[in-house]
PDB file of C-alpha atoms and ligand atoms in Angstrom:
ATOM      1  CA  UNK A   1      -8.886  -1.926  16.692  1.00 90.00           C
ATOM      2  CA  UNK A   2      -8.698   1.863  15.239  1.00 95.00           C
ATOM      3  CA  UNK A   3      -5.549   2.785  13.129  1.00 98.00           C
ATOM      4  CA  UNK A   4      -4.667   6.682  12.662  1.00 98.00           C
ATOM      5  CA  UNK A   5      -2.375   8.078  10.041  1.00 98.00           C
ATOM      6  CA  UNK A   6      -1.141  11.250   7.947  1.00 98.00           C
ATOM      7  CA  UNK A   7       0.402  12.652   5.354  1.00 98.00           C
ATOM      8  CA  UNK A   8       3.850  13.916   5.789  1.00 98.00           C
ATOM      9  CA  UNK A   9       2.740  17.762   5.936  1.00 98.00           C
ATOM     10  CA  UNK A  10      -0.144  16.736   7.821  1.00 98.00           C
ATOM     11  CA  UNK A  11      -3.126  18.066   5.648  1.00 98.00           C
ATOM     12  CA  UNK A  12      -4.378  14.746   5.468  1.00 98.00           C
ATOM     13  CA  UNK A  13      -5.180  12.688   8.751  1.00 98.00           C
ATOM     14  CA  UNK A  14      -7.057   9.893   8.488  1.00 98.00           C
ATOM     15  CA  UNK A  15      -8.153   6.171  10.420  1.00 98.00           C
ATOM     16  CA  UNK A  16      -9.046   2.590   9.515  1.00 98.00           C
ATOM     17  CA  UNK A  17     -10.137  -0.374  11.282  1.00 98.00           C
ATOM     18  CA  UNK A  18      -9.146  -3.811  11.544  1.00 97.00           C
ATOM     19  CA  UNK A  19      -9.058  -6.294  10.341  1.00 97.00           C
ATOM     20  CA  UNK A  20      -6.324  -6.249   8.406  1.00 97.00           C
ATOM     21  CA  UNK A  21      -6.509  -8.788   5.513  1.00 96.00           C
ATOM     22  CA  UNK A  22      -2.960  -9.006   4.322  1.00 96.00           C
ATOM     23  CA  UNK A  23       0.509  -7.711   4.691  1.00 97.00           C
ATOM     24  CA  UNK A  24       2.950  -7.280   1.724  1.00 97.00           C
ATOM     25  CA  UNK A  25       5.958  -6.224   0.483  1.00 97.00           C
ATOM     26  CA  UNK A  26       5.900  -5.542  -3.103  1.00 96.00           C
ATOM     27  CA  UNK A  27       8.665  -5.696  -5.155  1.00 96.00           C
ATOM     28  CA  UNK A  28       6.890  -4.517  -8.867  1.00 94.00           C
ATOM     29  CA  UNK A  29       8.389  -1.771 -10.798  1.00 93.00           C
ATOM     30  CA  UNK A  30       5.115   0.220 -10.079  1.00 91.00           C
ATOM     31  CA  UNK A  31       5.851   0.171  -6.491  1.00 93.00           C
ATOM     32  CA  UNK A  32       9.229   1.415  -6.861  1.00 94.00           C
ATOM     33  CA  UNK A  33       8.612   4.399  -7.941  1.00 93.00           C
ATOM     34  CA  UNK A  34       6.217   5.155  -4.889  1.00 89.00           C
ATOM     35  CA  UNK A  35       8.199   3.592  -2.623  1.00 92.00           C
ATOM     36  CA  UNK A  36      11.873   5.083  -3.946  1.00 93.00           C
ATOM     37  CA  UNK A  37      12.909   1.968  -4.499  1.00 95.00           C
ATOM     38  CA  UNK A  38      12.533  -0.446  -1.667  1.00 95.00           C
ATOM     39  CA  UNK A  39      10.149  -2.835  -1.640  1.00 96.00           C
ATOM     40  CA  UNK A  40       6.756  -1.262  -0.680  1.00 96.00           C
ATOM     41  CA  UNK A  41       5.235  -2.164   2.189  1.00 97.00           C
ATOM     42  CA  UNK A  42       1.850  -1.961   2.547  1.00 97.00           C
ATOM     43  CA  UNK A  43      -1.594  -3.479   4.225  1.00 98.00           C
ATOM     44  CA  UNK A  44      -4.768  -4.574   2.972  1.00 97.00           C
ATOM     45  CA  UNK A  45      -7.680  -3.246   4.517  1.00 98.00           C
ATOM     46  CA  UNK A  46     -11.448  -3.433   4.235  1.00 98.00           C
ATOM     47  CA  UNK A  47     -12.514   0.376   2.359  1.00 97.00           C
ATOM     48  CA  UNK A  48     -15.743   0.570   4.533  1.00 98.00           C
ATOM     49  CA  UNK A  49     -13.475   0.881   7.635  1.00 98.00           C
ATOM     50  CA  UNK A  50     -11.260   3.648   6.395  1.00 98.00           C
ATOM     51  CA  UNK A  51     -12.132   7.170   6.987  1.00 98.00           C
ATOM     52  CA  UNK A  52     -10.525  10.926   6.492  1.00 98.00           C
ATOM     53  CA  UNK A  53     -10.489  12.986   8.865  1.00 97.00           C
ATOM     54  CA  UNK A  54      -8.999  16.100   7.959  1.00 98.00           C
ATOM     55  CA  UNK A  55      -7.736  17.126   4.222  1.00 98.00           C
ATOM     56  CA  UNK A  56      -8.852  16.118   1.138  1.00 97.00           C
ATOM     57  CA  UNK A  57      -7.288  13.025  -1.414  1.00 98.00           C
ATOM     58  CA  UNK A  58      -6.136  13.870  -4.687  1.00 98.00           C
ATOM     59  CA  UNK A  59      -6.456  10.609  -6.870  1.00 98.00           C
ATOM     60  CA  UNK A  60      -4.592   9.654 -10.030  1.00 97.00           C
ATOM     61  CA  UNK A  61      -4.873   6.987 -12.130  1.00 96.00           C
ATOM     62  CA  UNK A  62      -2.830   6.326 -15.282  1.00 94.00           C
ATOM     63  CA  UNK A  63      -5.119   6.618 -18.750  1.00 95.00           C
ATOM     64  CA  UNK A  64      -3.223   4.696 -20.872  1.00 94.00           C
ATOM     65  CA  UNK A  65      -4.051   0.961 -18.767  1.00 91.00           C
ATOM     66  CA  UNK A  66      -7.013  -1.118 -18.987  1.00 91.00           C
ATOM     67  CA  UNK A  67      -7.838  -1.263 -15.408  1.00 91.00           C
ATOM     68  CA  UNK A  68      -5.341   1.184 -13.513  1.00 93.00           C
ATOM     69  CA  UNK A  69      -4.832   1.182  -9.933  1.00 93.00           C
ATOM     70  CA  UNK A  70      -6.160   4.399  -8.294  1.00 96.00           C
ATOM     71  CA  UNK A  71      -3.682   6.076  -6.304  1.00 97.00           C
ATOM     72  CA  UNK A  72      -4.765   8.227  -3.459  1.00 98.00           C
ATOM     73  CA  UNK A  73      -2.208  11.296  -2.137  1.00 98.00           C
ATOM     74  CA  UNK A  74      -1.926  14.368  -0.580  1.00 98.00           C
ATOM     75  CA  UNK A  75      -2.174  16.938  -3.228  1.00 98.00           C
ATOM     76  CA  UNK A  76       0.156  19.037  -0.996  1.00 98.00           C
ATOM     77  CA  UNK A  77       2.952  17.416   0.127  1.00 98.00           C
ATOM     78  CA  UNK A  78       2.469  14.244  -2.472  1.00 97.00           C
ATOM     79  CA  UNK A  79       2.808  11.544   0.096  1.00 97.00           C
ATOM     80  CA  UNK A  80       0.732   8.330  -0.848  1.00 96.00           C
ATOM     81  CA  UNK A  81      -1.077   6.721   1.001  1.00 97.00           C
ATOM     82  CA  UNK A  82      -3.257   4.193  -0.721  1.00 97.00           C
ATOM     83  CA  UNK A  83      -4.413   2.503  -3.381  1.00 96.00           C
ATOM     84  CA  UNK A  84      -7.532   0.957  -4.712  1.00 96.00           C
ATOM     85  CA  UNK A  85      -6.818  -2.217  -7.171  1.00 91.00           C
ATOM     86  CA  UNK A  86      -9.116  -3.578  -9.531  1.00 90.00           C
ATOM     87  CA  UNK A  87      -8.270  -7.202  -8.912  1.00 87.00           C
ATOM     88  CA  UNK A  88      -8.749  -6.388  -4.994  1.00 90.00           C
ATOM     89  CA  UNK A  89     -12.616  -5.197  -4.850  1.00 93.00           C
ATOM     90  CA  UNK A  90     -13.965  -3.329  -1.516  1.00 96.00           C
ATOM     91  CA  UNK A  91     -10.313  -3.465  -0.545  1.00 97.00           C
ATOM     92  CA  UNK A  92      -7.551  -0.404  -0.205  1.00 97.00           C
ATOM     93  CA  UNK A  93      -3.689  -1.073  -0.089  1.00 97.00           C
ATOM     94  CA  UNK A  94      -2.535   1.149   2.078  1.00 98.00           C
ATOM     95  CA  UNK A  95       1.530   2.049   2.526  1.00 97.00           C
ATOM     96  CA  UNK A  96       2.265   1.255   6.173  1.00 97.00           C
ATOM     97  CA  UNK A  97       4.883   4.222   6.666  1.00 97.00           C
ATOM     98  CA  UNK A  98       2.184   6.801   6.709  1.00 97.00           C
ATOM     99  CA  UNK A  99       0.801   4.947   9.863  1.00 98.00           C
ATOM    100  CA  UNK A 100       1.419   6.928  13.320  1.00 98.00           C
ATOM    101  CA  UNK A 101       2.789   3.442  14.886  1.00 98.00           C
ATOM    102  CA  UNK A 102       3.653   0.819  12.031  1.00 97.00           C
ATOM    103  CA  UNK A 103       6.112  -1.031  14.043  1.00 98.00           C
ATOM    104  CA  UNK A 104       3.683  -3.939  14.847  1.00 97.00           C
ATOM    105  CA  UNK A 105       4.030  -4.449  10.807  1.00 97.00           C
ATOM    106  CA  UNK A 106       4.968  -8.345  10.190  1.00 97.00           C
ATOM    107  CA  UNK A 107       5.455  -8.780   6.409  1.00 97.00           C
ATOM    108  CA  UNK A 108       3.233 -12.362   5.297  1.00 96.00           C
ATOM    109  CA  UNK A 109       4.598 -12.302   1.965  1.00 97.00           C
ATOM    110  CA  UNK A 110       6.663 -10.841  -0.626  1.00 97.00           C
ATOM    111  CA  UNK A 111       5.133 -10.356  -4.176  1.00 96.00           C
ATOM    112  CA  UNK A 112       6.138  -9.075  -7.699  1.00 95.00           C
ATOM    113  CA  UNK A 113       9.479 -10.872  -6.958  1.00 96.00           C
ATOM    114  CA  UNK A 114       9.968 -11.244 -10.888  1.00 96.00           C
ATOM    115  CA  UNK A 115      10.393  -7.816 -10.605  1.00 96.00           C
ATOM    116  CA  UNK A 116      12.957  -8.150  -7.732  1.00 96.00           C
ATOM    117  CA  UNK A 117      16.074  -6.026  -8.257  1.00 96.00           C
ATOM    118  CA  UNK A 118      19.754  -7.639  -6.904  1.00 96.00           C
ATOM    119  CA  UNK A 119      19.662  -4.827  -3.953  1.00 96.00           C
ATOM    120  CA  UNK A 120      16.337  -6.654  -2.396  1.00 96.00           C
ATOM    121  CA  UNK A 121      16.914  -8.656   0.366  1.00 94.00           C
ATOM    122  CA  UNK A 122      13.799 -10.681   0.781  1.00 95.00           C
ATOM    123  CA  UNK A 123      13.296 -11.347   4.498  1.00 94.00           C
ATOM    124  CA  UNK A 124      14.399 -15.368   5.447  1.00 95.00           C
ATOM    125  CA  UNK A 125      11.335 -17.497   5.953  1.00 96.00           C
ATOM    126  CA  UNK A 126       9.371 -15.103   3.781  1.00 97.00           C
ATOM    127  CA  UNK A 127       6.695 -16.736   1.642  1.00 96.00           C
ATOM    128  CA  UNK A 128       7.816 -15.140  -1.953  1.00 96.00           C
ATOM    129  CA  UNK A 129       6.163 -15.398  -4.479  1.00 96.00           C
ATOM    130  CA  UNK A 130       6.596 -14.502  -8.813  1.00 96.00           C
ATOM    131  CA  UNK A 131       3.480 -12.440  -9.017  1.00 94.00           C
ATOM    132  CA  UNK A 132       0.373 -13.054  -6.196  1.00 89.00           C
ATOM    133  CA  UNK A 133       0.002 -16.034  -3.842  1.00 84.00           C
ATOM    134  CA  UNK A 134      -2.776 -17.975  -5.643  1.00 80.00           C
ATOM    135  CA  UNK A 135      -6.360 -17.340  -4.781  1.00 73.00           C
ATOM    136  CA  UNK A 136      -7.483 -19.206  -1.334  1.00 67.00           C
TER     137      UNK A 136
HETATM  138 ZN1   ZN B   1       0.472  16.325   2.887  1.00 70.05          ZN
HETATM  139 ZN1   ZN B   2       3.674  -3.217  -6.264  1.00 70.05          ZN
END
């Protein structure tokens, strides 16, 4: 199944497919910032399978880390939409809320949580987890 998504001033359009490896909420100080503050929600999805259609991605990654995450935005409007993590190869995280219909999105786990704040309500039933779920 085909996914399409934007940016928020629409210069960037762009579409993955499944499947979808993971779904997250991250709760890591990084995130927050991106996010504004909530947890960020976001999918894991194979890179081969995503695709832009119209605009170009501005990229940023911080200089002062060993292995910084690449961020991916809209150089216009500054919405992000994804990221590309060193410890998740051929993989992009990408932030459900740029998705043109994200309301199938079912959260699997929520991660970071040592970075929790009191304000986070972690869903009930929801795996949770002090960094990463261990490797499978
Ligand atoms: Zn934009
Ligand atoms: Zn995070």
């Amino acid at each position: 199944m085909k996914h399409r998504g934007r940016c928020y001033c629409g210069d960037i359009e762009f579409e993955f497919k499944e499947p979808i490896h993971a779904q997250i909420l991250c709760h890591c100080r990084e995130c927050r910032y991106l996010s504004g503050g909530e947890p960020n929600a976001s999918i894991v999805i194979s890179e081969n399978t995503f695709m832009v259609i119209s605009g170009e991605l501005k990229t940023f990654a911080r200089s002062d880390l060993n292995e910084p995450r690449v961020r991916y935005f809209c150089g216009n409007c500054g919405t992000h939409i994804c990221v590309k993590s060193p410890p998740r190869p051929g993989m992009l995280v990408l932030k459900i809320g740029t998705l043109d219909d994200h309301s199938w999105f079912q959260p699997q786990s929520a991660i970071y949580c040592v970075d929790k704040q009191p304000f986070h309500q972690i869903p009930k039933g929801l795996p949770s987890f002090e960094k990463t779920p261990p490797p499978k």
